[in-house]
């Protein structure tokens, strides 16, 4: 497997093997937000600074640039993903909208949230498609919104907060082969894993941050015990030496 990394501060893309060997890098427009790869290996990159979408070949040569104006509004895109027919889905962070584009980059429509859930996005950050081609959108409201590829709302989960099944600043999103949803939270500094309970409900099955904290506390406890054992050994050594004297 190949790993692609978008470097925000020094705008470029780096490409690695899965064991960390760097293969290549190439420059992109300012503040690259996300990367998508199509079946032929073309690399789609959003630029938050310019709102444009750049498309590169496998060698990092520019193939196409999609302009930043969509439906008459200049975008500031962050997340990007592709479906099986290479339609493009992007999150426009600054305008709080999520758009579907055709394979040439032509605007098709925007996704809409039901009024009972607030009626609008709040700074959507990222977007991914699962194996069923459903669209998952991370939003700064602390929620994940799920749609089908035609824009029909399916479900949502999460709320703003710091407890399990709550989120603050969800940015990264990915899926495993079992359909679990992995959410990286910028403000809570953790990754939560959710499983599908039924067709409209998700439940958290793990919190990597808490597991790491527990392991860290255990390591600190073992370290403390080792110090006590060492001190005890030194005390016993000098006691025996004193007794012999």
C-alpha positions as semicolon CSV with decimal commas, in nm:
position;residue;x (nm);y (nm);z (nm)
1;X;0,000;0,000;0,000
2;X;0,102;0,358;-0,068
3;X;0,054;0,643;0,182
4;X;-0,013;0,998;0,063
5;X;0,040;1,292;0,301
6;X;-0,076;1,650;0,242
7;X;0,159;1,895;0,415
8;X;-0,037;2,208;0,512
9;X;0,232;2,454;0,621
10;X;0,479;2,383;0,340
11;X;0,229;2,295;0,068
12;X;0,328;1,973;-0,100
13;X;0,232;1,606;-0,119
14;X;0,462;1,335;0,013
15;X;0,431;0,971;-0,091
16;X;0,553;0,682;0,128
17;X;0,546;0,305;0,137
18;X;0,354;0,160;0,430
19;X;0,683;0,106;0,616
20;X;0,776;0,474;0,590
21;X;1,010;0,477;0,289
22;X;0,968;0,807;0,105
23;X;0,902;0,757;-0,264
24;X;0,833;1,105;-0,396
25;X;0,702;1,454;-0,325
26;X;0,564;1,737;-0,535
27;X;0,439;2,094;-0,470
28;X;0,070;2,191;-0,463
29;X;-0,135;2,507;-0,408
30;X;-0,152;2,663;-0,062
31;X;-0,289;2,480;0,243
32;X;-0,375;2,141;0,093
33;X;-0,668;2,003;0,292
34;X;-0,723;1,649;0,168
35;X;-0,634;1,393;-0,097
36;X;-0,839;1,147;-0,303
37;X;-0,703;0,884;-0,544
38;X;-0,898;0,741;-0,838
39;X;-0,864;0,388;-0,978
40;X;-0,602;0,492;-1,233
41;X;-0,387;0,655;-0,965
42;X;-0,466;1,020;-1,037
43;X;-0,432;1,236;-0,726
44;X;-0,699;1,493;-0,636
45;X;-0,592;1,764;-0,390
46;X;-0,800;2,042;-0,233
47;X;-0,645;2,382;-0,160
48;X;-0,803;2,568;0,130
49;X;-0,603;2,883;0,050
50;X;-0,731;2,909;-0,310
51;X;-1,047;2,697;-0,310
52;X;-0,925;2,512;-0,618
53;X;-0,895;2,139;-0,677
54;X;-0,579;2,015;-0,847
55;X;-0,554;1,681;-1,024
56;X;-0,212;1,519;-1,074
57;X;-0,092;1,208;-1,254
58;X;0,098;0,934;-1,072
59;X;0,427;1,120;-1,127
60;X;0,300;1,442;-0,971
61;X;0,247;1,629;-1,297
62;X;-0,054;1,862;-1,302
63;X;-0,334;1,730;-1,524
64;X;-0,619;1,969;-1,445
65;X;-0,716;2,249;-1,208
66;X;-1,083;2,294;-1,115
67;X;-1,163;2,662;-1,041
68;X;-1,280;2,775;-0,697
69;X;-1,621;2,919;-0,795
70;X;-1,910;2,676;-0,743
71;X;-2,271;2,786;-0,793
72;X;-2,153;3,147;-0,795
73;X;-1,971;3,128;-0,459
74;X;-1,595;3,110;-0,406
75;X;-1,514;2,797;-0,207
76;X;-1,255;2,718;0,057
77;X;-1,246;2,341;0,019
78;X;-1,101;2,102;0,275
79;X;-1,222;1,741;0,241
80;X;-1,251;1,553;-0,087
81;X;-1,355;1,205;-0,196
82;X;-1,462;1,025;-0,515
83;X;-1,732;0,770;-0,588
84;X;-1,703;0,470;-0,821
85;X;-1,791;0,681;-1,127
86;X;-1,542;0,954;-1,027
87;X;-1,797;1,211;-0,920
88;X;-1,624;1,450;-0,679
89;X;-1,750;1,538;-0,330
90;X;-1,599;1,831;-0,138
91;X;-1,653;2,013;0,190
92;X;-1,647;2,392;0,159
93;X;-1,541;2,482;0,512
94;X;-1,576;2,860;0,508
95;X;-1,921;2,859;0,342
96;X;-2,050;2,564;0,549
97;X;-2,163;2,362;0,251
98;X;-2,097;2,019;0,101
99;X;-2,109;1,977;-0,278
100;X;-2,123;1,704;-0,538
101;X;-1,940;1,772;-0,867
102;X;-1,933;1,563;-1,182
103;X;-1,603;1,402;-1,298
104;X;-1,512;1,721;-1,487
105;X;-1,565;1,937;-1,179
106;X;-1,904;2,080;-1,278
107;X;-2,129;2,171;-0,985
108;X;-2,426;1,932;-0,946
109;X;-2,587;2,001;-0,608
110;X;-2,536;2,067;-0,237
111;X;-2,630;1,835;0,047
112;X;-2,902;1,953;0,286
113;X;-2,950;1,872;0,654
114;X;-3,310;1,828;0,779
115;X;-3,451;2,127;0,968
116;X;-3,500;1,919;1,283
117;X;-3,119;1,872;1,294
118;X;-3,044;2,241;1,246
119;X;-3,097;2,273;0,872
120;X;-2,735;2,352;0,785
121;X;-2,376;2,240;0,826
122;X;-2,141;2,418;1,063
123;X;-1,790;2,431;0,916
124;X;-1,780;2,079;0,762
125;X;-1,424;1,949;0,763
126;X;-1,400;1,619;0,577
127;X;-1,591;1,369;0,367
128;X;-1,552;1,000;0,282
129;X;-1,750;0,725;0,107
130;X;-1,793;0,378;0,256
131;X;-1,823;0,045;0,075
132;X;-2,197;0,101;0,022
133;X;-2,120;0,438;-0,140
134;X;-2,286;0,630;0,140
135;X;-2,139;0,973;0,211
136;X;-2,005;1,049;0,562
137;X;-1,939;1,412;0,652
138;X;-1,754;1,534;0,962
139;X;-1,889;1,861;1,098
140;X;-1,777;2,106;1,367
141;X;-2,113;2,065;1,537
142;X;-1,959;1,744;1,674
143;X;-2,175;1,530;1,448
144;X;-2,128;1,295;1,156
145;X;-2,391;1,324;0,882
146;X;-2,465;1,033;0,648
147;X;-2,622;1,068;0,300
148;X;-2,661;0,853;-0,006
149;X;-2,485;0,957;-0,326
150;X;-2,795;1,137;-0,455
151;X;-2,803;1,364;-0,151
152;X;-3,076;1,189;0,048
153;X;-3,019;1,226;0,423
154;X;-2,986;0,887;0,597
155;X;-2,874;0,945;0,954
156;X;-2,641;1,129;1,191
157;X;-2,455;1,042;1,508
158;X;-2,252;1,219;1,773
159;X;-2,288;1,552;1,949
160;X;-2,055;1,826;2,067
161;X;-1,860;1,732;2,381
162;X;-1,575;1,533;2,529
163;X;-1,741;1,211;2,649
164;X;-1,765;0,888;2,452
165;X;-1,992;0,924;2,149
166;X;-1,940;1,299;2,168
167;X;-1,693;1,482;1,943
168;X;-1,514;1,815;1,927
169;X;-1,347;1,914;1,601
170;X;-1,389;1,587;1,409
171;X;-1,159;1,604;1,106
172;X;-1,026;1,267;0,994
173;X;-1,259;0,985;0,892
174;X;-1,190;0,634;0,763
175;X;-1,348;0,287;0,748
176;X;-1,221;-0,066;0,799
177;X;-1,333;-0,384;0,623
178;X;-1,593;-0,450;0,895
179;X;-1,759;-0,115;0,831
180;X;-1,639;0,048;1,154
181;X;-1,603;0,425;1,134
182;X;-1,284;0,584;1,268
183;X;-1,308;0,952;1,366
184;X;-1,004;1,167;1,451
185;X;-1,093;1,464;1,674
186;X;-0,867;1,767;1,660
187;X;-0,986;1,934;1,981
188;X;-1,024;1,619;2,193
189;X;-0,690;1,478;2,067
190;X;-0,824;1,128;2,020
191;X;-0,966;0,872;1,779
192;X;-1,304;0,712;1,838
193;X;-1,428;0,400;1,661
194;X;-1,798;0,355;1,591
195;X;-1,995;0,050;1,481
196;X;-2,332;0,037;1,309
197;X;-2,597;-0,074;1,560
198;X;-2,886;-0,060;1,315
199;X;-2,963;0,120;0,990
200;X;-2,984;0,459;1,163
201;X;-2,767;0,431;1,473
202;X;-2,396;0,413;1,559
203;X;-2,229;0,334;1,890
204;X;-1,872;0,396;2,004
205;X;-1,675;0,075;2,051
206;X;-1,338;0,221;2,144
207;X;-1,155;0,533;2,247
208;X;-0,787;0,502;2,163
209;X;-0,693;0,804;2,373
210;X;-0,838;0,650;2,691
211;X;-0,668;0,318;2,620
212;X;-0,335;0,496;2,574
213;X;-0,390;0,689;2,900
214;X;-0,456;0,363;3,086
215;X;-0,148;0,200;2,937
216;X;0,056;0,510;3,023
217;X;-0,067;0,508;3,383
218;X;0,017;0,137;3,406
219;X;0,367;0,203;3,273
220;X;0,413;0,481;3,529
221;X;0,297;0,243;3,803
222;X;0,545;-0,026;3,691
223;X;0,821;0,238;3,678
224;X;0,738;0,345;4,034
225;X;0,747;-0,017;4,152
226;X;1,087;-0,067;3,986
227;X;1,221;0,239;4,167
228;X;1,098;0,101;4,499
229;X;1,256;-0,237;4,426
230;X;1,585;-0,066;4,336
231;X;1,580;0,143;4,655
232;X;1,498;-0,167;4,856
233;X;1,787;-0,356;4,698
234;X;2,031;-0,075;4,777
235;X;1,906;-0,057;5,139
236;X;1,945;-0,434;5,178
237;X;2,298;-0,423;5,033
238;X;2,416;-0,158;5,282
239;X;2,235;-0,328;5,572
240;X;2,413;-0,657;5,504
241;X;2,743;-0,475;5,462
242;X;2,691;-0,297;5,794
243;X;2,601;-0,626;5,967
244;X;2,924;-0,788;5,840
245;X;3,127;-0,493;5,965
